[in-house]
mmCIF file of N, CA, C and O in Angstrom:
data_model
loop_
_atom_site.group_PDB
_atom_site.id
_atom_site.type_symbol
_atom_site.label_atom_id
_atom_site.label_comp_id
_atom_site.label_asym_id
_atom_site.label_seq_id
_atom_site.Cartn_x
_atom_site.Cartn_y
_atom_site.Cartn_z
ATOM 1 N N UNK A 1212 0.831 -1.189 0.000
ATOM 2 C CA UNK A 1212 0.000 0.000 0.000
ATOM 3 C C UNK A 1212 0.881 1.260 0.000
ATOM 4 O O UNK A 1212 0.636 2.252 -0.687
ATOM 5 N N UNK A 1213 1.830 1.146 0.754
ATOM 6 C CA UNK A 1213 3.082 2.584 0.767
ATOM 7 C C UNK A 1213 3.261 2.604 -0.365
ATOM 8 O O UNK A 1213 2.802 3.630 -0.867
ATOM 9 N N UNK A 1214 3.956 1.621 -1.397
ATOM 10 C CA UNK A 1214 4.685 1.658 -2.337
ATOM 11 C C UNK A 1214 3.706 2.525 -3.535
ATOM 12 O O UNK A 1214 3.926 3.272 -4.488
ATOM 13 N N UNK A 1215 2.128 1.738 -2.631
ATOM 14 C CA UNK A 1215 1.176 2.369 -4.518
ATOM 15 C C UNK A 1215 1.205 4.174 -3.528
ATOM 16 O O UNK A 1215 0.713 4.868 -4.418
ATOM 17 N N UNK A 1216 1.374 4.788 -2.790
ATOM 18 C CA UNK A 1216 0.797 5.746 -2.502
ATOM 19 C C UNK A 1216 2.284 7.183 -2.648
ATOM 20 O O UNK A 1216 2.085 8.373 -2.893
ATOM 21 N N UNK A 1217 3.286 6.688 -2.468
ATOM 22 C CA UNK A 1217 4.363 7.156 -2.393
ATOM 23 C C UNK A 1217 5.265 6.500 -3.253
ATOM 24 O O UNK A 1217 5.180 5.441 -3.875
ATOM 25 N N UNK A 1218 6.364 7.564 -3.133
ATOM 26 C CA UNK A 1218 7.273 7.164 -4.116
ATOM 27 C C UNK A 1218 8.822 7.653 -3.741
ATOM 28 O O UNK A 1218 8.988 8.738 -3.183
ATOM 29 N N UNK A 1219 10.009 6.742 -4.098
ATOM 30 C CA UNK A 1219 11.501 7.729 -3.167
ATOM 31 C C UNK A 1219 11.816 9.100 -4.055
ATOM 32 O O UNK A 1219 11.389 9.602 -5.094
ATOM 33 N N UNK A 1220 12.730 9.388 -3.124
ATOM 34 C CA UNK A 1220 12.646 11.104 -3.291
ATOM 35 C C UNK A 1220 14.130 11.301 -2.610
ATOM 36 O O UNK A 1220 14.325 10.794 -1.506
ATOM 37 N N UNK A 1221 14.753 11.739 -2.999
ATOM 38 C CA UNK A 1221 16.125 12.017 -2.411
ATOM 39 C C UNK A 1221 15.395 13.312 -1.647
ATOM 40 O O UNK A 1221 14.476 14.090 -1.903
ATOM 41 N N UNK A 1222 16.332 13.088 -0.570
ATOM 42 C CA UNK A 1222 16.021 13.814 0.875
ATOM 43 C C UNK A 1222 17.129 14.580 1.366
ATOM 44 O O UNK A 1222 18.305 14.481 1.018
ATOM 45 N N UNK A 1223 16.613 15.375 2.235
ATOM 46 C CA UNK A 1223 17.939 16.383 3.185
ATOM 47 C C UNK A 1223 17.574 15.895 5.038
ATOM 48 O O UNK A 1223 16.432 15.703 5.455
ATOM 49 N N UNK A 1224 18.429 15.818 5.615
ATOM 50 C CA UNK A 1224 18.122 15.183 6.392
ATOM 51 C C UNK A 1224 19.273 16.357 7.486
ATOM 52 O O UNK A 1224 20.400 16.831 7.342
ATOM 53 N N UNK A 1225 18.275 16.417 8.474
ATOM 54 C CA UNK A 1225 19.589 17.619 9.368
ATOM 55 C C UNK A 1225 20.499 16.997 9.641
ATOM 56 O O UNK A 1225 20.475 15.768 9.703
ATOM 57 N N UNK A 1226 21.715 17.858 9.912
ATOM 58 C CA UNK A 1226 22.669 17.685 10.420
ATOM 59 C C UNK A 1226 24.086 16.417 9.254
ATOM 60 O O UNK A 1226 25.249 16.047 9.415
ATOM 61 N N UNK A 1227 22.823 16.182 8.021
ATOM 62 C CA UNK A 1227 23.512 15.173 7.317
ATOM 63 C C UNK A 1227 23.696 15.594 5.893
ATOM 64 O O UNK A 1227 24.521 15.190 5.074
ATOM 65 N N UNK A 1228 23.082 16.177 5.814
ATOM 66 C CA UNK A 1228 22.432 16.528 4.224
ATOM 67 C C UNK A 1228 21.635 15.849 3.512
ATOM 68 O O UNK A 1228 20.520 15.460 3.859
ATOM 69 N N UNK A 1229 22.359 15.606 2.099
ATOM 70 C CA UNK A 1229 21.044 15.106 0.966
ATOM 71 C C UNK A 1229 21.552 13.384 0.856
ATOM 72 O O UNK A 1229 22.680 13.021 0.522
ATOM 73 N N UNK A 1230 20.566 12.606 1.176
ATOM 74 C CA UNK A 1230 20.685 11.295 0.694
ATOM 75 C C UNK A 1230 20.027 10.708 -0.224
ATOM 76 O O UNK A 1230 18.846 10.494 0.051
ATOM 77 N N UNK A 1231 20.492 10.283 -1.496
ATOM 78 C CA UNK A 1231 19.778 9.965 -2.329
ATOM 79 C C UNK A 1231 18.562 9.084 -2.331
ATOM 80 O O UNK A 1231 18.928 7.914 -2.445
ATOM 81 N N UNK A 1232 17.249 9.195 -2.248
ATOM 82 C CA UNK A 1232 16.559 8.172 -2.538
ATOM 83 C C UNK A 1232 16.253 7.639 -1.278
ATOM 84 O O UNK A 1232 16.058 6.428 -1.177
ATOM 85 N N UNK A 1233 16.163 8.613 0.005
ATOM 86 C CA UNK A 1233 16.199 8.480 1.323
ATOM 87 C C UNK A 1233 14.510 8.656 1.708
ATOM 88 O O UNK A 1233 13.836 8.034 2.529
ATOM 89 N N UNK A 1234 14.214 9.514 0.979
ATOM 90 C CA UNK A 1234 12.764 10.253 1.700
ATOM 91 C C UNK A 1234 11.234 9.460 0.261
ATOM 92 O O UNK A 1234 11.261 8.677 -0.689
ATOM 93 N N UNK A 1235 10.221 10.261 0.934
ATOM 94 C CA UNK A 1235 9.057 9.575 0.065
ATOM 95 C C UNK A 1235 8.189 10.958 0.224
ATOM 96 O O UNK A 1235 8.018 11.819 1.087
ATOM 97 N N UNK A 1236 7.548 10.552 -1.670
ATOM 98 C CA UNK A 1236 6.743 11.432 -1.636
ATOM 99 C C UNK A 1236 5.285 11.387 -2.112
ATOM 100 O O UNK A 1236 5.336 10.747 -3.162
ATOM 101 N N UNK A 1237 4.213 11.682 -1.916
ATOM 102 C CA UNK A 1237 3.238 11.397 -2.827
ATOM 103 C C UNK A 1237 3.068 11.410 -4.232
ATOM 104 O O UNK A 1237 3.069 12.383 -4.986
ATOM 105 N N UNK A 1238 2.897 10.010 -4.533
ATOM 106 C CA UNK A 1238 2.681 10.175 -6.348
ATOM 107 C C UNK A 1238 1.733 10.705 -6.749
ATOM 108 O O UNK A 1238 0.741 10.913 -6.050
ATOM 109 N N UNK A 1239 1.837 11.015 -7.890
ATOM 110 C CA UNK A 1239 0.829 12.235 -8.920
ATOM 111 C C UNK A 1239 -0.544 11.602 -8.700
ATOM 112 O O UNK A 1239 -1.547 12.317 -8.682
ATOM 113 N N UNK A 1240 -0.619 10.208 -8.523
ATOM 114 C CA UNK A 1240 -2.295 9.812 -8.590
ATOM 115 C C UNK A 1240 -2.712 10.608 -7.388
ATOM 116 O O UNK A 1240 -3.784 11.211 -7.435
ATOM 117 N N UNK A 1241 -1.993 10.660 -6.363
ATOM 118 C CA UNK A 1241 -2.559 11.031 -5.384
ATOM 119 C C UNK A 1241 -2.222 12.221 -4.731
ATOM 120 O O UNK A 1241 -2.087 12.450 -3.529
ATOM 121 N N UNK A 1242 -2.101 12.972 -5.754
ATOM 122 C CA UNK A 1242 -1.733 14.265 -5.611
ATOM 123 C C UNK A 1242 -2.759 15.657 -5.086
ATOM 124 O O UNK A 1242 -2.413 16.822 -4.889
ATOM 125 N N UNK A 1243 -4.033 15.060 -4.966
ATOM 126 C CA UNK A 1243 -5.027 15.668 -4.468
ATOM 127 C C UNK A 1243 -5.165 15.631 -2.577
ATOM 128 O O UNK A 1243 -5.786 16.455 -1.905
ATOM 129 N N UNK A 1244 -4.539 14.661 -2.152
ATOM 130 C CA UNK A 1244 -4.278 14.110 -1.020
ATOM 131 C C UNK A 1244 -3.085 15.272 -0.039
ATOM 132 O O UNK A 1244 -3.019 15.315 1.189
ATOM 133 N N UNK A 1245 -2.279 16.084 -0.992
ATOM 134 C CA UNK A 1245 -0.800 16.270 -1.270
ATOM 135 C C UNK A 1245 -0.697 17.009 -0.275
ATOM 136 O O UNK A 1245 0.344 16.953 -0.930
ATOM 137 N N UNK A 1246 -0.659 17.754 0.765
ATOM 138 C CA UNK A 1246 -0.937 19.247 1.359
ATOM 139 C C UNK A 1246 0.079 20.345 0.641
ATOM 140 O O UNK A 1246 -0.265 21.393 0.095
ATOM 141 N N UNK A 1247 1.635 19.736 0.812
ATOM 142 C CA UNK A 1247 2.372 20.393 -0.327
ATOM 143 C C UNK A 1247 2.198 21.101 -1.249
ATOM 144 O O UNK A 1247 2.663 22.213 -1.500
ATOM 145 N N UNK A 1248 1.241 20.216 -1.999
ATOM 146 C CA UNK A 1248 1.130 20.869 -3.365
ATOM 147 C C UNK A 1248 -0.866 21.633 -3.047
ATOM 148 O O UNK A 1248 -1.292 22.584 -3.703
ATOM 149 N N UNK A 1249 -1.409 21.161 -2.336
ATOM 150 C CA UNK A 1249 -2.640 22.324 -2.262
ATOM 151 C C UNK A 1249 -2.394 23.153 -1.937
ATOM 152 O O UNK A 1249 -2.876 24.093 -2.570
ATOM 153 N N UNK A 1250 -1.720 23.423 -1.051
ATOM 154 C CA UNK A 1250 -1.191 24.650 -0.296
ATOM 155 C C UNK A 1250 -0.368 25.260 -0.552
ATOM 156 O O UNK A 1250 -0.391 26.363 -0.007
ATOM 157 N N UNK A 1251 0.507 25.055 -1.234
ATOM 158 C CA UNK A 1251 1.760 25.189 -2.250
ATOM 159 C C UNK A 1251 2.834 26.252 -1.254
ATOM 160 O O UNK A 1251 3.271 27.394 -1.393
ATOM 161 N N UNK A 1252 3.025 24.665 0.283
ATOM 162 C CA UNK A 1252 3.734 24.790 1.093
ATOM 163 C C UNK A 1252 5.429 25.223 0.282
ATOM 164 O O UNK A 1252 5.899 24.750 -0.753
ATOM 165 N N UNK A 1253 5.827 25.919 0.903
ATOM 166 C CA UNK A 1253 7.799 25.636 0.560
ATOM 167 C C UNK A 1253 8.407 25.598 2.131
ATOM 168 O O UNK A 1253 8.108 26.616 2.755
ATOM 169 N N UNK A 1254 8.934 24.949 2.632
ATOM 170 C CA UNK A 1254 9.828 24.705 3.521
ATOM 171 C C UNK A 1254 10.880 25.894 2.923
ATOM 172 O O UNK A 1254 11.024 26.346 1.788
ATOM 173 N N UNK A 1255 11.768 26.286 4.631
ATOM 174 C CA UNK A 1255 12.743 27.252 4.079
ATOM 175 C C UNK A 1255 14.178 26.331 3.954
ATOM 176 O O UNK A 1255 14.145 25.310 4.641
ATOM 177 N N UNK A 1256 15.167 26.503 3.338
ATOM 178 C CA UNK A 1256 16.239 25.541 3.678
ATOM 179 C C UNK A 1256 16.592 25.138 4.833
ATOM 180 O O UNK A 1256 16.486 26.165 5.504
ATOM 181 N N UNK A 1257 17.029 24.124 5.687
ATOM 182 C CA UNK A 1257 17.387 24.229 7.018
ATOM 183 C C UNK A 1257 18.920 24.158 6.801
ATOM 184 O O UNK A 1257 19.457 23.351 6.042
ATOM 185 N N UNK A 1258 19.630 25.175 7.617
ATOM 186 C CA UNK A 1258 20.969 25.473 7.718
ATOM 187 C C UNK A 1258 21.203 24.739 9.467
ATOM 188 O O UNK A 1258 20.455 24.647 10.441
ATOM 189 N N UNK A 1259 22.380 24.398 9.240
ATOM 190 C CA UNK A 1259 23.057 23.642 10.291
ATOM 191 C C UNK A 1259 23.098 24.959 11.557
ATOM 192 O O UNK A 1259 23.434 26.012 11.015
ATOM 193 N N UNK A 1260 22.906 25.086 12.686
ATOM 194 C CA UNK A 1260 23.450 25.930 14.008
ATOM 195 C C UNK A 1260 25.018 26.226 14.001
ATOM 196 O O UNK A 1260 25.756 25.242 13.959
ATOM 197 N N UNK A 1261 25.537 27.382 14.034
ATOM 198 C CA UNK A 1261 26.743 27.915 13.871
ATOM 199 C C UNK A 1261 27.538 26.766 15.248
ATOM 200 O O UNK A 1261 27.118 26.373 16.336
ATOM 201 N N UNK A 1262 28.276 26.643 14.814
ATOM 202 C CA UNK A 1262 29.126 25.731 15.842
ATOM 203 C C UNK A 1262 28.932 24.512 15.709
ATOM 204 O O UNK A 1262 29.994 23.921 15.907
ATOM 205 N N UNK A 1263 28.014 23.750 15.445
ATOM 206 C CA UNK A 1263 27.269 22.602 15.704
ATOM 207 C C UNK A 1263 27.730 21.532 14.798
ATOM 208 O O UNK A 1263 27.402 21.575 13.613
ATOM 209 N N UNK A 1264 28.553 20.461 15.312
ATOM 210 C CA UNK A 1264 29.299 19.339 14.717
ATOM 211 C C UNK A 1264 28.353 17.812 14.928
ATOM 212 O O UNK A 1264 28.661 16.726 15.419
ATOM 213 N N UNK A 1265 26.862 18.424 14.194
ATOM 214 C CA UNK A 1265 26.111 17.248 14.912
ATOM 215 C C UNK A 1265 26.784 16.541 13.501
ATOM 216 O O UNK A 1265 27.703 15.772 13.780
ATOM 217 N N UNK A 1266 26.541 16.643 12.295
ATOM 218 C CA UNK A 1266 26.538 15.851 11.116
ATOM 219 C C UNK A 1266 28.062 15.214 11.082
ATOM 220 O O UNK A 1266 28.339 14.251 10.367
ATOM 221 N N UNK A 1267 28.793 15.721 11.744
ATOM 222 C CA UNK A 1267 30.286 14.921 12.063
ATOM 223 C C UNK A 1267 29.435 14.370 12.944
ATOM 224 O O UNK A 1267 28.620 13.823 12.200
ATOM 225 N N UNK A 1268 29.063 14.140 14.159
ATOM 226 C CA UNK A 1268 28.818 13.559 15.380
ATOM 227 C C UNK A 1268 27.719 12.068 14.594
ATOM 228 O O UNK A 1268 27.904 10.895 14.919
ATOM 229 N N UNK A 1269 26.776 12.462 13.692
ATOM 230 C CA UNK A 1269 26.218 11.510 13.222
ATOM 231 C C UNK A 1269 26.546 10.508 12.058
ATOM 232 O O UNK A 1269 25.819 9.597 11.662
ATOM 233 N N UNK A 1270 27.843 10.876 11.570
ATOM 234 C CA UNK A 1270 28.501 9.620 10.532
ATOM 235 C C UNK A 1270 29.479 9.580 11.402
ATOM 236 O O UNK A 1270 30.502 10.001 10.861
ATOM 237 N N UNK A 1271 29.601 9.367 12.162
ATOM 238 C CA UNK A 1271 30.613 8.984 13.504
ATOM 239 C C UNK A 1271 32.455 9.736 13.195
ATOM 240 O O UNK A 1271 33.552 9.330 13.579
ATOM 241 N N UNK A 1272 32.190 10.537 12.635
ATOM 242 C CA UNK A 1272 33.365 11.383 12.134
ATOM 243 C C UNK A 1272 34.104 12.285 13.626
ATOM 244 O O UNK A 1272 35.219 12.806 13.618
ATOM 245 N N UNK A 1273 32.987 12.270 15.000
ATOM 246 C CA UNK A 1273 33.415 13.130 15.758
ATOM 247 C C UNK A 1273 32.327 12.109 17.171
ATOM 248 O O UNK A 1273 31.402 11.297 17.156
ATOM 249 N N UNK A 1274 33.015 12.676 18.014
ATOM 250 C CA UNK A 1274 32.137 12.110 19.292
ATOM 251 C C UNK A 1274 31.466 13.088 19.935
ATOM 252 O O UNK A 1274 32.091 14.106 19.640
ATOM 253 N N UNK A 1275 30.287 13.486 20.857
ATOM 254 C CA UNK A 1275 29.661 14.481 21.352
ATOM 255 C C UNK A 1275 30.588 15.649 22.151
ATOM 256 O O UNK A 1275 30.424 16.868 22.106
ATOM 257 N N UNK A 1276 31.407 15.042 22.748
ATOM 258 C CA UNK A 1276 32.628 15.719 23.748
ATOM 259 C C UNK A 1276 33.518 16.385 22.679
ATOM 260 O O UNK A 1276 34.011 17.417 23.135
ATOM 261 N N UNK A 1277 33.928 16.106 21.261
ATOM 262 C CA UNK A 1277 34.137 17.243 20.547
ATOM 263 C C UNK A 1277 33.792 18.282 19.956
ATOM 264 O O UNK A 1277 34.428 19.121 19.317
ATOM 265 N N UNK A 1278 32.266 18.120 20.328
ATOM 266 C CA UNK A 1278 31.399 19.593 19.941
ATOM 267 C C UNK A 1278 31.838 20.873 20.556
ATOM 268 O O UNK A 1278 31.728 20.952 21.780
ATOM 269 N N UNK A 1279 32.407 22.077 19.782
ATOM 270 C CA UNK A 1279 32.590 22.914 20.915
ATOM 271 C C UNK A 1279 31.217 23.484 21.703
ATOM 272 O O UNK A 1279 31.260 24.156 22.733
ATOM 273 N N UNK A 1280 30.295 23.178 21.177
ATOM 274 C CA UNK A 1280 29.102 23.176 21.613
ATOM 275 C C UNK A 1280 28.360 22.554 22.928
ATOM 276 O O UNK A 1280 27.517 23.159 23.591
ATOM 277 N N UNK A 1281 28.690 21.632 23.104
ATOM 278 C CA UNK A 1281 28.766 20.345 23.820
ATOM 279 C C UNK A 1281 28.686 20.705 25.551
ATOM 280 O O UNK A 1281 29.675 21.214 26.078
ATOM 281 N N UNK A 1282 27.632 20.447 26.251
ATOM 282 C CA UNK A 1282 27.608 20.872 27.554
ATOM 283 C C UNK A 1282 27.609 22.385 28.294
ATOM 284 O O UNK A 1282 27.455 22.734 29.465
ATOM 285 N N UNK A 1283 27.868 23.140 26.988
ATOM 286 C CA UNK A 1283 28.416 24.356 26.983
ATOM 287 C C UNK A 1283 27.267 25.487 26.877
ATOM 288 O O UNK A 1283 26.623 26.041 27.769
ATOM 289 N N UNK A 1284 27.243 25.613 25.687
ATOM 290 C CA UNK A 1284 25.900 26.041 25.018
ATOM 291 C C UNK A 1284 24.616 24.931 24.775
ATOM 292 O O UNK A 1284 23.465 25.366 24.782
ATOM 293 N N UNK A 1285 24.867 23.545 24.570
ATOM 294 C CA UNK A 1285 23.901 23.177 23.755
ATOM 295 C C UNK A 1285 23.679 21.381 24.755
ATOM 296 O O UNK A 1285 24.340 20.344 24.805
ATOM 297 N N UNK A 1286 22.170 21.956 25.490
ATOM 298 C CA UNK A 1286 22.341 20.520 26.458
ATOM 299 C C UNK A 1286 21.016 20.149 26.435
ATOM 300 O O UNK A 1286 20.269 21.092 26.173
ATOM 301 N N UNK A 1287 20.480 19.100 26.620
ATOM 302 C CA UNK A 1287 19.342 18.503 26.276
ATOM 303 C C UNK A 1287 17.808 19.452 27.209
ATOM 304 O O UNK A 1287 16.621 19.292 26.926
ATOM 305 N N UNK A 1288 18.419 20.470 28.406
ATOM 306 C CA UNK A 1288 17.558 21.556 28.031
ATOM 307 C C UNK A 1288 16.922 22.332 27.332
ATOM 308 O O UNK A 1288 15.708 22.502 27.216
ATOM 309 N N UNK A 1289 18.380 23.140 26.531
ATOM 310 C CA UNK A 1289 18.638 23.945 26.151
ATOM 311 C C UNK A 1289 19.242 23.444 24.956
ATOM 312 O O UNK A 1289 20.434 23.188 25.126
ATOM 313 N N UNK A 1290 18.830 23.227 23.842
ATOM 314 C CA UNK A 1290 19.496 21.679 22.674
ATOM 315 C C UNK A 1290 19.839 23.288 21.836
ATOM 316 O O UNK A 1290 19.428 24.448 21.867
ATOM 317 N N UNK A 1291 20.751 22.545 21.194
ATOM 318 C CA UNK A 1291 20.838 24.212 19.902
ATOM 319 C C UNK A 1291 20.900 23.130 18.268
ATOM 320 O O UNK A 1291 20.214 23.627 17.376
ATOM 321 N N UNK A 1292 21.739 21.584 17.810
ATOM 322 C CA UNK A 1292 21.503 20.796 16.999
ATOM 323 C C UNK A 1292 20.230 20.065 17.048
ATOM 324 O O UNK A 1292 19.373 20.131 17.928
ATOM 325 N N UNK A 1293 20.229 19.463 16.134
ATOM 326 C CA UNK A 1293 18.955 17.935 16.088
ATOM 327 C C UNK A 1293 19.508 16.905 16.833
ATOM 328 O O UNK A 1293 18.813 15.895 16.951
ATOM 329 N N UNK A 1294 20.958 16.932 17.537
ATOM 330 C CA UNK A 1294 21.452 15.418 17.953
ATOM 331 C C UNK A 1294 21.020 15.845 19.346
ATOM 332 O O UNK A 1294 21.073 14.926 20.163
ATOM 333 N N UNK A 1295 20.595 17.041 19.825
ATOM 334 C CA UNK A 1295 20.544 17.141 21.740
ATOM 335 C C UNK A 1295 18.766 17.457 21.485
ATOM 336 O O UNK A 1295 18.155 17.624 22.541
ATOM 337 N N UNK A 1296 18.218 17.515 20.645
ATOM 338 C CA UNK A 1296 17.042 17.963 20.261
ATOM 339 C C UNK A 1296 16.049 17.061 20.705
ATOM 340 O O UNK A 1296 14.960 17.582 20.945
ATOM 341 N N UNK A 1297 16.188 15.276 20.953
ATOM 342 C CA UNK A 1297 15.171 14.497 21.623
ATOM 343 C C UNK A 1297 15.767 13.880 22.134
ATOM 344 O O UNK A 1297 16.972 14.026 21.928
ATOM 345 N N UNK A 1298 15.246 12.588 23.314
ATOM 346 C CA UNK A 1298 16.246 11.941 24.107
ATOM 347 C C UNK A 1298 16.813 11.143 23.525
ATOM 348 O O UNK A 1298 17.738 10.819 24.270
ATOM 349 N N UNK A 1299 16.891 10.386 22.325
ATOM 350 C CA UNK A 1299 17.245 10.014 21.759
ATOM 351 C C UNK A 1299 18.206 10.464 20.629
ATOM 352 O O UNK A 1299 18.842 9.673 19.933
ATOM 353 N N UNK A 1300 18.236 11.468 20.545
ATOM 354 C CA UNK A 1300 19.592 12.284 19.559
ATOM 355 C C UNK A 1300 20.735 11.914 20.611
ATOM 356 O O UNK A 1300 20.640 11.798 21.833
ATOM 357 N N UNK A 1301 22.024 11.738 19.641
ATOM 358 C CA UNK A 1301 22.885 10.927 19.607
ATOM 359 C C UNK A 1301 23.618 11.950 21.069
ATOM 360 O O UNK A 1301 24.051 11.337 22.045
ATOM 361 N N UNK A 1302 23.646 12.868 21.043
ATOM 362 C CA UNK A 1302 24.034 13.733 21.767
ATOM 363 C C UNK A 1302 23.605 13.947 23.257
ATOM 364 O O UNK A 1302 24.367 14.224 24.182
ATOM 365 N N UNK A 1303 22.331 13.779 23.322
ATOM 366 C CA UNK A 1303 21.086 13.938 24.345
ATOM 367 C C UNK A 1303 21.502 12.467 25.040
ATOM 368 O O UNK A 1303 21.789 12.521 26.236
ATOM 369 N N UNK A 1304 21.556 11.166 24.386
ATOM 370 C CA UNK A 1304 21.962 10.113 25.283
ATOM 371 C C UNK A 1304 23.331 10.002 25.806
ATOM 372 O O UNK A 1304 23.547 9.469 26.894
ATOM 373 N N UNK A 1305 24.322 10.518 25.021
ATOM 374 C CA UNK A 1305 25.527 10.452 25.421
ATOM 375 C C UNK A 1305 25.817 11.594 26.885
ATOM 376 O O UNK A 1305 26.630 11.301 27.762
ATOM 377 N N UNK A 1306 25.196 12.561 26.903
ATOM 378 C CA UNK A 1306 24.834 13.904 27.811
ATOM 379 C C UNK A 1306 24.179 13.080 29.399
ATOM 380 O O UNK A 1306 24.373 13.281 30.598
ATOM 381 N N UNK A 1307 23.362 12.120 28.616
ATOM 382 C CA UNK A 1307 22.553 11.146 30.371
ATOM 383 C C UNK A 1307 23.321 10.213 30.531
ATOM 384 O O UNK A 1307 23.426 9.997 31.738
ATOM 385 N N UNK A 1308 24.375 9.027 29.492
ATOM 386 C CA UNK A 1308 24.639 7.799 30.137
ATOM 387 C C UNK A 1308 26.085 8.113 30.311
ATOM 388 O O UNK A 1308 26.632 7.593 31.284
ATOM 389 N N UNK A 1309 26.728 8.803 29.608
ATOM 390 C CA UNK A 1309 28.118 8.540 29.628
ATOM 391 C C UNK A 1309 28.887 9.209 30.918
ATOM 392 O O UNK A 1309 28.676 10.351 31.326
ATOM 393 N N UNK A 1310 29.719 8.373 31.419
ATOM 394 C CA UNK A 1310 30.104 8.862 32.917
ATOM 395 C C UNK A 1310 31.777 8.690 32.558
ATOM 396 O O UNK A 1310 32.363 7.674 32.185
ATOM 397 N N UNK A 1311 32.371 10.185 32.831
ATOM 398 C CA UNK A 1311 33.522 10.213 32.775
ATOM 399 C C UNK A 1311 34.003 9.875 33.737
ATOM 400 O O UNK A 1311 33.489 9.943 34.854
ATOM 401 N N UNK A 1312 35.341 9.348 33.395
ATOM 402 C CA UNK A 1312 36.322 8.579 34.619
ATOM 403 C C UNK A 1312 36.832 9.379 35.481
ATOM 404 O O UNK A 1312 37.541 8.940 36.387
#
């Protein structure tokens, strides 16, 4: 049923960018359904938070403790990326479990 209703769509994804063939979109049959296109929504680009090494932090290029961001400015209060943004961002769990020596 997904497959007849949607269709892939290369996607932008925070903190990561564009992955090809990542996201889904409504096909033309059901384009009346669309809100997108009734409304003829535009999303604005989303730009990354100045400082913010979530998209290193999420292809494992960097660990949370190298954010200069990190505990500092940006804490699962007070989140400033998408990785401290739910309890589950990569950042937000590392912030509750990880216990330095």
């Amino acid at each position: 049923m997904l497959a007849e209703v949607f269709e892939p769509v290369d996607a932008c994804w925070r903190g990561i960018g564009l992955i090809p063939g990542s996201g889904l979109r409504i096909r033309e049959a059901y384009a009346a359904y669309d809100a997108g296109r009734r409304f003829s929504l535009r999303l604005p680009e989303a730009k990354p938070p100045r400082g913010c090494a979530c998209g290193e932090i999420l292809t494992g290029k960097k660990t949370p403790p190298e954010c200069t961001l990190y505990k500092k400015v940006c804490t699962p209060m007070d989140p400033v990326g998408p990785c401290m943004v739910s309890s589950e961002g990569t950042c937000a769990a590392y912030y509750r479990y990880h216990y330095e020596a």
